[in-house]
């Protein structure tokens, strides 16, 4: 038996209920997270989007029908309860509701795979398989609500600094970040790909808007099963005309500072939330050269030109936020500019948190001939980039930019260990659902 919503409406959220409402009739709505029966009294906890509400049904005070309905409800059933507010020192918000009417919108019959109020559940796959109820749990509620305020703070930062928000195609004709991690799809009668990054479009858009940003999905056919790689991630991309990578590093530092401030504010407003965003006051900068020497001195067998493995960074005890700049040119994508001082080095940087890369950026090549030659060196087809290359014939400004992985940023800001917990519905090498 399912009750219709009809004309029933919520009058109060849990956050509004307080002892001054004693004696008033209210209607609350939410999901059942606990049912306890003590003799002739049934205690039910309902959770709405702001928190828990206690409902207490006593024999002779409430009708048998209301008490029976409440007593048989299973976790996660969605309900409306109408009743009178009574003071209760031990209940959430200092009140409980003495019900006179219950609407059951959806009566759950299944036993859920985990308790609704569980704080930690060992197997992440168990949670991901039932993500819709996993996301209702408090630890995840805080990560995703913090994510929401971080996104808003970052958007406000960009808009307040004269950036224009852009949206670029996600179905594209050629690779931007190198060929290996591309998803190919059917596009009518042709092969196409899911965008690994908005790279080429954001560069072109500096020609018309100078300062642009995009917050959108990027797709990487990552073969790796790690707690830091996704097949679909959200990238916060920015690109700016008439600046270089040093200017972009200052800009990223500001973005991370406003994001961390937003989380600190969230912590202040929410009792019991323990996130401790890293210090953003002055983010140190190290060159690749400097760190590679330190890593070699620490006894690791790295060679100049190698990527800096997380284990090596841990070995030399790099902690908190820091930049690694002036990377070797070799592995960098074709659009990254070579340093004027040393042809082996690129004008590029990564922003790190401990051993996790949060962002990478660079000054871009702005000369069409150099781009063509870089594409050839990397074995990429120049013809596939003809539209992009032709843009460089119409006054491409010097420009630079970067991409910040939103999920990784949230991992750093909320001490989240597994990137899958910073995504509503993660996609990885083993997971295409739910
Ligand atoms: P890059 O490939 O380094 O650079 O990506 C930028 C940032 O995006 C995040 N990221 C990922 N997060 C989760 N799972 C993945 N598989 C994944 N891949 C990338 C990381 C990374 O630092 N076009 C350049 C950016 C630029 O130069 O503007 C680019 O895509 O946090």
Tab-separated table of C-alpha atoms and ligand atoms in Angstrom:
chain	number	residue	atom	x	y	z
A	1	UNK	CA	0.000	0.000	0.000
A	2	UNK	CA	1.586	3.257	-1.101
A	3	UNK	CA	0.326	6.682	-0.062
A	4	UNK	CA	0.122	9.431	-2.635
A	5	UNK	CA	1.707	12.786	-1.893
A	6	UNK	CA	-1.610	14.506	-2.733
A	7	UNK	CA	-1.872	17.764	-0.813
A	8	UNK	CA	0.452	16.721	2.033
A	9	UNK	CA	3.432	19.081	2.289
A	10	UNK	CA	6.352	19.368	4.675
A	11	UNK	CA	5.964	22.262	7.104
A	12	UNK	CA	9.362	22.008	8.825
A	13	UNK	CA	12.837	20.700	8.053
A	14	UNK	CA	14.783	19.070	10.891
A	15	UNK	CA	17.040	22.134	11.106
A	16	UNK	CA	14.086	24.419	11.868
A	17	UNK	CA	12.538	22.272	14.595
A	18	UNK	CA	13.298	23.537	18.107
A	19	UNK	CA	11.748	23.543	21.608
A	20	UNK	CA	10.048	26.916	21.050
A	21	UNK	CA	7.647	25.097	18.696
A	22	UNK	CA	6.303	22.968	21.576
A	23	UNK	CA	2.631	22.147	21.111
A	24	UNK	CA	2.558	23.088	17.415
A	25	UNK	CA	1.335	20.748	14.718
A	26	UNK	CA	4.009	20.032	12.116
A	27	UNK	CA	4.538	17.749	9.137
A	28	UNK	CA	8.011	16.386	8.490
A	29	UNK	CA	9.224	14.241	5.606
A	30	UNK	CA	12.209	12.023	5.032
A	31	UNK	CA	13.543	8.487	5.300
A	32	UNK	CA	13.483	6.003	8.158
A	33	UNK	CA	16.956	5.427	9.578
A	34	UNK	CA	16.047	3.756	12.888
A	35	UNK	CA	13.061	1.999	14.475
A	36	UNK	CA	13.240	0.875	18.127
A	37	UNK	CA	10.379	-0.663	20.022
A	38	UNK	CA	10.478	-0.523	23.827
A	39	UNK	CA	7.340	-2.191	25.181
A	40	UNK	CA	4.475	0.106	24.360
A	41	UNK	CA	6.658	2.885	22.923
A	42	UNK	CA	7.999	3.030	19.369
A	43	UNK	CA	10.908	5.369	18.626
A	44	UNK	CA	11.475	6.187	14.982
A	45	UNK	CA	14.228	8.357	13.541
A	46	UNK	CA	13.499	10.097	10.269
A	47	UNK	CA	16.258	11.739	8.306
A	48	UNK	CA	15.702	14.676	6.012
A	49	UNK	CA	18.338	16.563	4.053
A	50	UNK	CA	19.402	18.541	7.113
A	51	UNK	CA	19.474	15.814	9.754
A	52	UNK	CA	17.522	13.489	12.036
A	53	UNK	CA	14.100	13.935	13.662
A	54	UNK	CA	12.807	11.743	16.489
A	55	UNK	CA	9.223	10.504	16.439
A	56	UNK	CA	7.822	8.868	19.590
A	57	UNK	CA	4.610	6.858	19.408
A	58	UNK	CA	3.213	5.760	22.800
A	59	UNK	CA	0.236	3.477	23.299
A	60	UNK	CA	-2.864	5.420	24.355
A	61	UNK	CA	-1.257	8.708	23.247
A	62	UNK	CA	-1.225	7.757	19.557
A	63	UNK	CA	-3.700	5.616	17.683
A	64	UNK	CA	-2.852	1.921	17.336
A	65	UNK	CA	-2.851	2.310	13.585
A	66	UNK	CA	-0.165	5.055	13.659
A	67	UNK	CA	1.944	3.112	16.159
A	68	UNK	CA	1.625	-0.133	14.195
A	69	UNK	CA	2.562	1.552	10.922
A	70	UNK	CA	5.638	3.157	12.474
A	71	UNK	CA	6.660	-0.067	14.227
A	72	UNK	CA	6.705	-2.092	11.018
A	73	UNK	CA	8.595	0.414	8.859
A	74	UNK	CA	11.902	-0.767	7.395
A	75	UNK	CA	15.031	1.338	6.940
A	76	UNK	CA	14.941	3.763	4.021
A	77	UNK	CA	11.138	3.822	3.670
A	78	UNK	CA	10.112	7.354	2.728
A	79	UNK	CA	7.405	8.886	4.864
A	80	UNK	CA	5.597	11.991	6.045
A	81	UNK	CA	4.734	12.240	9.731
A	82	UNK	CA	2.319	14.817	11.106
A	83	UNK	CA	2.150	15.415	14.819
A	84	UNK	CA	2.713	17.706	17.761
A	85	UNK	CA	6.133	19.011	18.813
A	86	UNK	CA	7.179	18.072	22.352
A	87	UNK	CA	10.333	19.092	24.195
A	88	UNK	CA	12.901	16.328	24.690
A	89	UNK	CA	16.363	17.089	25.967
A	90	UNK	CA	17.917	13.931	24.602
A	91	UNK	CA	16.424	14.046	21.092
A	92	UNK	CA	18.095	15.798	18.119
A	93	UNK	CA	17.221	19.507	18.129
A	94	UNK	CA	15.756	19.153	21.646
A	95	UNK	CA	12.370	17.990	20.343
A	96	UNK	CA	10.395	14.919	19.432
A	97	UNK	CA	7.207	14.553	17.452
A	98	UNK	CA	4.098	12.872	18.857
A	99	UNK	CA	2.529	11.571	15.646
A	100	UNK	CA	-1.127	11.587	14.730
A	101	UNK	CA	-0.759	10.750	11.073
A	102	UNK	CA	1.733	8.790	8.974
A	103	UNK	CA	1.962	8.684	5.184
A	104	UNK	CA	4.144	5.928	3.796
A	105	UNK	CA	5.191	6.979	0.296
A	106	UNK	CA	7.475	4.041	-0.306
A	107	UNK	CA	7.561	1.067	2.057
A	108	UNK	CA	10.872	-0.739	1.771
A	109	UNK	CA	10.729	-4.517	2.007
A	110	UNK	CA	14.380	-5.365	1.282
A	111	UNK	CA	17.092	-5.629	3.919
A	112	UNK	CA	19.698	-3.035	2.930
A	113	UNK	CA	23.327	-4.219	2.461
A	114	UNK	CA	24.503	-1.903	5.259
A	115	UNK	CA	23.041	0.077	8.149
A	116	UNK	CA	21.840	3.541	7.104
A	117	UNK	CA	23.840	5.225	9.861
A	118	UNK	CA	27.057	3.192	9.414
A	119	UNK	CA	30.112	5.420	9.655
A	120	UNK	CA	32.505	3.146	7.811
A	121	UNK	CA	31.923	0.133	5.591
A	122	UNK	CA	35.008	-1.820	4.586
A	123	UNK	CA	34.156	-2.941	1.094
A	124	UNK	CA	33.699	0.038	-1.194
A	125	UNK	CA	32.096	-2.126	-3.896
A	126	UNK	CA	29.285	-3.075	-1.512
A	127	UNK	CA	28.609	0.636	-1.096
A	128	UNK	CA	28.983	1.511	-4.772
A	129	UNK	CA	26.523	-1.211	-5.787
A	130	UNK	CA	23.903	0.564	-3.650
A	131	UNK	CA	25.190	4.077	-4.180
A	132	UNK	CA	21.749	5.741	-3.911
A	133	UNK	CA	21.546	4.807	-0.214
A	134	UNK	CA	25.300	5.013	0.388
A	135	UNK	CA	25.152	8.711	-0.547
A	136	UNK	CA	22.648	9.263	2.242
A	137	UNK	CA	25.224	8.344	4.892
A	138	UNK	CA	26.696	11.213	6.892
A	139	UNK	CA	30.375	10.941	5.854
A	140	UNK	CA	29.442	11.107	2.168
A	141	UNK	CA	26.831	13.798	2.705
A	142	UNK	CA	29.613	16.019	4.057
A	143	UNK	CA	32.022	15.287	1.211
A	144	UNK	CA	29.420	16.104	-1.436
A	145	UNK	CA	27.991	19.146	0.315
A	146	UNK	CA	31.554	20.441	0.721
A	147	UNK	CA	32.116	19.689	-2.984
A	148	UNK	CA	29.099	21.794	-3.812
A	149	UNK	CA	30.361	24.815	-1.836
A	150	UNK	CA	33.851	24.367	-3.319
A	151	UNK	CA	32.428	24.459	-6.851
A	152	UNK	CA	30.439	27.555	-6.060
A	153	UNK	CA	33.489	29.301	-4.522
A	154	UNK	CA	35.659	28.427	-7.515
A	155	UNK	CA	33.045	29.624	-9.990
A	156	UNK	CA	32.683	32.868	-8.071
A	157	UNK	CA	36.449	33.291	-8.040
A	158	UNK	CA	36.676	32.961	-11.820
A	159	UNK	CA	33.665	35.155	-12.527
A	160	UNK	CA	34.957	37.787	-10.074
A	161	UNK	CA	38.281	37.801	-11.914
A	162	UNK	CA	36.841	38.473	-15.340
A	163	UNK	CA	36.941	34.897	-16.681
A	164	UNK	CA	34.181	33.716	-19.033
A	165	UNK	CA	32.693	30.275	-18.432
A	166	UNK	CA	32.886	28.100	-21.532
A	167	UNK	CA	31.505	24.706	-22.566
A	168	UNK	CA	33.359	22.754	-25.207
A	169	UNK	CA	32.486	19.609	-27.180
A	170	UNK	CA	33.016	16.282	-25.477
A	171	UNK	CA	32.758	14.341	-28.724
A	172	UNK	CA	35.911	15.106	-30.626
A	173	UNK	CA	37.877	13.948	-33.664
A	174	UNK	CA	41.400	13.539	-32.268
A	175	UNK	CA	43.489	13.021	-29.120
A	176	UNK	CA	44.790	15.997	-27.158
A	177	UNK	CA	46.779	14.402	-24.370
A	178	UNK	CA	48.382	11.578	-26.349
A	179	UNK	CA	46.722	8.538	-27.861
A	180	UNK	CA	46.848	5.827	-25.214
A	181	UNK	CA	44.011	6.795	-22.939
A	182	UNK	CA	41.301	7.555	-25.520
A	183	UNK	CA	37.770	6.153	-25.542
A	184	UNK	CA	36.567	5.707	-29.092
A	185	UNK	CA	32.883	5.850	-29.986
A	186	UNK	CA	30.689	5.609	-33.058
A	187	UNK	CA	29.720	9.000	-34.389
A	188	UNK	CA	27.216	8.373	-37.202
A	189	UNK	CA	29.392	6.622	-39.779
A	190	UNK	CA	32.740	7.718	-38.343
A	191	UNK	CA	35.007	6.961	-35.428
A	192	UNK	CA	35.161	9.725	-32.822
A	193	UNK	CA	36.522	10.044	-29.289
A	194	UNK	CA	35.451	11.239	-25.855
A	195	UNK	CA	37.413	14.375	-24.934
A	196	UNK	CA	40.418	13.775	-22.676
A	197	UNK	CA	40.469	17.496	-21.965
A	198	UNK	CA	39.065	20.743	-23.387
A	199	UNK	CA	42.670	21.666	-24.216
A	200	UNK	CA	42.497	22.746	-27.857
A	201	UNK	CA	39.166	24.548	-27.533
A	202	UNK	CA	40.136	26.460	-24.432
A	203	UNK	CA	43.326	27.574	-26.164
A	204	UNK	CA	41.368	28.783	-29.199
A	205	UNK	CA	38.855	30.569	-26.981
A	206	UNK	CA	41.597	32.804	-25.548
A	207	UNK	CA	41.530	34.401	-29.021
A	208	UNK	CA	38.000	35.660	-28.459
A	209	UNK	CA	37.536	35.831	-24.663
A	210	UNK	CA	41.127	36.048	-23.304
A	211	UNK	CA	40.314	34.483	-19.920
A	212	UNK	CA	38.185	31.339	-19.899
A	213	UNK	CA	37.300	28.484	-17.585
A	214	UNK	CA	35.353	25.268	-17.869
A	215	UNK	CA	34.185	22.787	-15.240
A	216	UNK	CA	33.211	19.579	-17.011
A	217	UNK	CA	33.857	15.896	-17.543
A	218	UNK	CA	37.085	14.611	-19.030
A	219	UNK	CA	37.405	11.001	-20.174
A	220	UNK	CA	40.500	8.863	-19.746
A	221	UNK	CA	40.714	5.201	-20.688
A	222	UNK	CA	43.001	4.666	-17.707
A	223	UNK	CA	44.104	1.054	-17.514
A	224	UNK	CA	45.149	1.520	-13.877
A	225	UNK	CA	43.215	0.266	-10.871
A	226	UNK	CA	44.246	2.803	-8.268
A	227	UNK	CA	42.513	4.932	-5.674
A	228	UNK	CA	43.350	8.078	-7.682
A	229	UNK	CA	42.332	7.332	-11.281
A	230	UNK	CA	38.879	7.530	-12.842
A	231	UNK	CA	37.706	6.889	-16.373
A	232	UNK	CA	35.464	9.958	-16.141
A	233	UNK	CA	36.583	12.851	-13.943
A	234	UNK	CA	35.636	16.503	-13.589
A	235	UNK	CA	38.314	18.931	-14.633
A	236	UNK	CA	38.443	22.583	-13.651
A	237	UNK	CA	40.191	24.033	-16.659
A	238	UNK	CA	41.430	27.564	-17.104
A	239	UNK	CA	43.240	29.301	-19.927
A	240	UNK	CA	44.433	32.890	-20.207
A	241	UNK	CA	45.908	35.081	-22.946
A	242	UNK	CA	49.061	37.205	-22.496
A	243	UNK	CA	50.372	35.283	-19.459
A	244	UNK	CA	52.816	32.433	-18.832
A	245	UNK	CA	52.940	29.415	-16.526
A	246	UNK	CA	54.196	31.482	-13.565
A	247	UNK	CA	51.055	33.639	-13.736
A	248	UNK	CA	48.932	30.489	-13.918
A	249	UNK	CA	50.665	29.052	-10.839
A	250	UNK	CA	49.635	32.187	-8.905
A	251	UNK	CA	46.111	31.794	-10.245
A	252	UNK	CA	45.907	28.087	-9.234
A	253	UNK	CA	47.193	28.942	-5.772
A	254	UNK	CA	44.278	31.396	-5.455
A	255	UNK	CA	41.752	28.842	-6.705
A	256	UNK	CA	42.958	26.300	-4.164
A	257	UNK	CA	42.915	28.941	-1.426
A	258	UNK	CA	39.279	29.890	-2.089
A	259	UNK	CA	38.356	26.200	-2.257
A	260	UNK	CA	40.067	25.480	1.073
A	261	UNK	CA	38.432	28.552	2.649
A	262	UNK	CA	35.038	27.305	1.471
A	263	UNK	CA	35.668	23.953	3.180
A	264	UNK	CA	36.858	25.683	6.377
A	265	UNK	CA	33.643	27.701	6.359
A	266	UNK	CA	31.650	24.503	5.834
A	267	UNK	CA	33.405	22.890	8.815
A	268	UNK	CA	32.534	25.902	11.001
A	269	UNK	CA	28.876	25.664	10.027
A	270	UNK	CA	28.553	21.903	10.560
A	271	UNK	CA	29.185	20.438	13.990
A	272	UNK	CA	31.229	17.287	14.041
A	273	UNK	CA	32.775	17.687	10.567
A	274	UNK	CA	36.501	17.027	10.837
A	275	UNK	CA	37.910	18.068	7.445
A	276	UNK	CA	41.245	19.818	7.734
A	277	UNK	CA	42.135	21.441	4.417
A	278	UNK	CA	45.877	21.852	3.845
A	279	UNK	CA	47.656	25.133	4.466
A	280	UNK	CA	47.283	27.400	1.425
A	281	UNK	CA	49.188	30.452	2.714
A	282	UNK	CA	52.334	30.141	0.687
A	283	UNK	CA	52.655	27.148	-1.598
A	284	UNK	CA	56.352	26.286	-2.106
A	285	UNK	CA	57.765	25.755	-5.602
A	286	UNK	CA	60.458	23.203	-6.436
A	287	UNK	CA	62.021	22.561	-9.817
A	288	UNK	CA	62.034	19.064	-11.288
A	289	UNK	CA	65.849	19.287	-11.293
A	290	UNK	CA	66.000	20.054	-7.575
A	291	UNK	CA	63.677	17.189	-6.644
A	292	UNK	CA	65.312	14.665	-8.949
A	293	UNK	CA	68.652	15.388	-7.211
A	294	UNK	CA	67.040	14.948	-3.800
A	295	UNK	CA	65.446	11.682	-4.908
A	296	UNK	CA	68.759	10.374	-6.268
A	297	UNK	CA	70.543	11.459	-3.064
A	298	UNK	CA	67.951	9.489	-1.097
A	299	UNK	CA	69.148	6.362	-2.930
A	300	UNK	CA	66.394	5.842	-5.520
A	301	UNK	CA	67.449	4.716	-8.976
A	302	UNK	CA	65.632	7.421	-10.904
A	303	UNK	CA	67.049	8.905	-14.043
A	304	UNK	CA	66.675	12.439	-15.274
A	305	UNK	CA	63.558	12.515	-17.463
A	306	UNK	CA	61.620	9.909	-15.460
A	307	UNK	CA	58.238	10.832	-14.051
A	308	UNK	CA	58.438	11.431	-10.284
A	309	UNK	CA	56.812	8.358	-8.742
A	310	UNK	CA	54.640	8.906	-5.686
A	311	UNK	CA	56.907	6.530	-3.710
A	312	UNK	CA	59.954	8.707	-4.492
A	313	UNK	CA	58.119	11.854	-3.411
A	314	UNK	CA	57.169	10.131	-0.170
A	315	UNK	CA	60.761	9.088	0.348
A	316	UNK	CA	61.969	12.700	0.314
A	317	UNK	CA	59.072	13.602	2.632
A	318	UNK	CA	57.282	16.189	0.547
A	319	UNK	CA	54.080	17.062	2.312
A	320	UNK	CA	51.128	19.426	1.995
A	321	UNK	CA	50.678	21.533	-1.133
A	322	UNK	CA	53.650	22.283	-3.367
A	323	UNK	CA	54.446	22.958	-7.010
A	324	UNK	CA	56.900	20.997	-9.153
A	325	UNK	CA	57.895	23.117	-12.128
A	326	UNK	CA	60.157	23.024	-15.191
A	327	UNK	CA	59.523	19.406	-16.122
A	328	UNK	CA	61.526	17.641	-18.840
A	329	UNK	CA	60.132	18.326	-22.310
A	330	UNK	CA	60.127	14.654	-23.421
A	331	UNK	CA	56.826	13.283	-22.084
A	332	UNK	CA	54.915	16.595	-22.257
A	333	UNK	CA	52.006	16.931	-24.719
A	334	UNK	CA	52.638	18.644	-28.070
A	335	UNK	CA	51.103	21.968	-27.002
A	336	UNK	CA	53.529	22.613	-24.097
A	337	UNK	CA	56.153	25.307	-24.632
A	338	UNK	CA	59.889	24.625	-24.388
A	339	UNK	CA	61.817	26.807	-21.958
A	340	UNK	CA	63.710	29.620	-23.712
A	341	UNK	CA	66.645	28.901	-21.368
A	342	UNK	CA	66.973	25.146	-21.853
A	343	UNK	CA	65.552	23.105	-24.755
A	344	UNK	CA	65.281	19.985	-22.576
A	345	UNK	CA	62.903	21.703	-20.163
A	346	UNK	CA	59.283	22.800	-20.538
A	347	UNK	CA	57.479	25.801	-19.086
A	348	UNK	CA	55.215	23.562	-17.073
A	349	UNK	CA	54.138	22.732	-13.543
A	350	UNK	CA	52.207	20.255	-11.427
A	351	UNK	CA	50.452	21.210	-8.221
A	352	UNK	CA	50.843	18.402	-5.715
A	353	UNK	CA	49.280	17.460	-2.400
A	354	UNK	CA	51.592	15.003	-0.639
A	355	UNK	CA	52.227	12.466	-3.410
A	356	UNK	CA	49.037	13.210	-5.366
A	357	UNK	CA	48.973	15.390	-8.489
A	358	UNK	CA	46.062	17.836	-8.285
A	359	UNK	CA	46.746	19.957	-11.335
A	360	UNK	CA	49.056	20.361	-14.270
A	361	UNK	CA	49.571	23.364	-16.481
A	362	UNK	CA	51.953	25.088	-18.828
A	363	UNK	CA	52.743	27.935	-21.140
A	364	UNK	CA	51.545	26.859	-24.578
A	365	UNK	CA	53.227	26.793	-27.941
A	366	UNK	CA	51.829	29.656	-29.957
A	367	UNK	CA	53.717	29.061	-33.204
A	368	UNK	CA	51.976	26.855	-35.749
A	369	UNK	CA	55.225	25.469	-37.194
A	370	UNK	CA	56.448	24.328	-33.789
A	371	UNK	CA	53.089	22.675	-33.092
A	372	UNK	CA	53.286	20.802	-36.397
A	373	UNK	CA	56.802	19.659	-35.687
A	374	UNK	CA	55.853	18.542	-32.135
A	375	UNK	CA	52.894	16.563	-33.488
A	376	UNK	CA	55.156	14.782	-35.982
A	377	UNK	CA	57.750	14.019	-33.295
A	378	UNK	CA	55.022	12.389	-31.228
A	379	UNK	CA	53.822	10.341	-34.182
A	380	UNK	CA	50.467	12.167	-34.280
A	381	UNK	CA	48.715	12.980	-37.566
A	382	UNK	CA	49.064	16.675	-38.428
A	383	UNK	CA	46.034	16.428	-40.728
A	384	UNK	CA	43.805	15.477	-37.769
A	385	UNK	CA	44.574	18.842	-36.196
A	386	UNK	CA	43.942	20.994	-39.251
A	387	UNK	CA	41.156	23.063	-37.680
A	388	UNK	CA	43.157	23.684	-34.554
A	389	UNK	CA	46.299	24.575	-36.468
A	390	UNK	CA	44.440	26.995	-38.726
A	391	UNK	CA	43.435	29.023	-35.635
A	392	UNK	CA	47.104	29.825	-35.208
A	393	UNK	CA	47.016	31.764	-38.495
A	394	UNK	CA	44.688	34.394	-37.000
A	395	UNK	CA	46.594	36.063	-34.202
A	396	UNK	CA	46.929	33.441	-31.472
A	397	UNK	CA	48.065	35.341	-28.351
A	398	UNK	CA	50.751	34.040	-26.000
A	399	UNK	CA	48.761	31.986	-23.518
A	400	UNK	CA	48.950	29.543	-20.642
A	401	UNK	CA	46.581	27.480	-18.548
A	402	UNK	CA	46.004	24.415	-16.463
A	403	UNK	CA	43.540	21.715	-15.462
A	404	UNK	CA	42.699	20.858	-11.857
A	405	UNK	CA	41.101	17.492	-11.090
A	406	UNK	CA	38.043	18.288	-8.979
A	407	UNK	CA	37.886	14.841	-7.342
A	408	UNK	CA	41.564	14.944	-6.411
A	409	UNK	CA	41.159	18.461	-5.055
A	410	UNK	CA	38.280	17.216	-2.907
A	411	UNK	CA	40.415	14.288	-1.713
A	412	UNK	CA	43.011	16.810	-0.506
A	413	UNK	CA	40.440	19.108	1.096
A	414	UNK	CA	38.428	16.416	2.864
A	415	UNK	CA	41.079	13.742	3.627
A	416	UNK	CA	39.307	11.291	1.343
A	417	UNK	CA	41.443	8.244	0.597
A	418	UNK	CA	39.661	6.768	-2.392
A	419	UNK	CA	38.821	9.023	-5.339
A	420	UNK	CA	35.592	7.052	-5.839
A	421	UNK	CA	34.226	8.718	-2.731
A	422	UNK	CA	34.601	12.124	-4.344
A	423	UNK	CA	32.357	11.111	-7.299
A	424	UNK	CA	28.635	10.461	-7.134
A	425	UNK	CA	28.751	7.548	-9.566
A	426	UNK	CA	32.356	6.568	-10.297
A	427	UNK	CA	33.512	5.153	-13.599
A	428	UNK	CA	36.668	3.077	-13.661
A	429	UNK	CA	38.224	0.175	-15.490
A	430	UNK	CA	35.920	-2.298	-13.718
A	431	UNK	CA	32.835	-0.181	-13.239
A	432	UNK	CA	30.235	1.107	-15.687
A	433	UNK	CA	27.306	1.096	-13.276
A	434	UNK	CA	25.274	2.101	-11.416
B	1	LIG	P1	46.395	16.325	-17.033
B	1	LIG	O1	46.283	15.161	-17.950
B	1	LIG	O2	47.571	16.336	-16.110
B	1	LIG	O3	46.486	17.670	-17.852
B	1	LIG	O4	45.054	16.441	-16.198
B	1	LIG	C1	44.832	17.550	-15.351
B	1	LIG	C2	44.360	17.076	-13.994
B	1	LIG	O5	43.167	16.322	-14.134
B	1	LIG	C3	43.134	15.284	-13.165
B	1	LIG	N1	43.081	13.987	-13.841
B	1	LIG	C4	42.447	12.902	-13.361
B	1	LIG	N2	41.726	12.722	-12.228
B	1	LIG	C5	41.203	11.487	-12.008
B	1	LIG	N3	41.354	10.459	-12.853
B	1	LIG	C6	42.055	10.590	-14.001
B	1	LIG	N4	42.179	9.557	-14.835
B	1	LIG	C7	42.645	11.856	-14.300
B	1	LIG	N5	43.387	12.357	-15.296
B	1	LIG	C8	43.648	13.636	-15.007
B	1	LIG	C9	44.418	15.406	-12.349
B	1	LIG	C10	45.332	16.167	-13.280
B	1	LIG	O6	46.314	16.898	-12.577
B	1	LIG	N6	45.233	19.523	-20.693
B	1	LIG	C11	46.033	19.350	-19.491
B	1	LIG	C12	45.815	20.478	-18.503
B	1	LIG	C13	46.381	21.793	-18.971
B	1	LIG	O7	47.577	21.828	-19.264
B	1	LIG	O8	45.611	22.771	-19.044
B	1	LIG	C14	45.645	18.020	-18.857
B	1	LIG	O9	44.638	17.429	-19.136
B	1	LIG	O10	44.146	16.148	-11.176
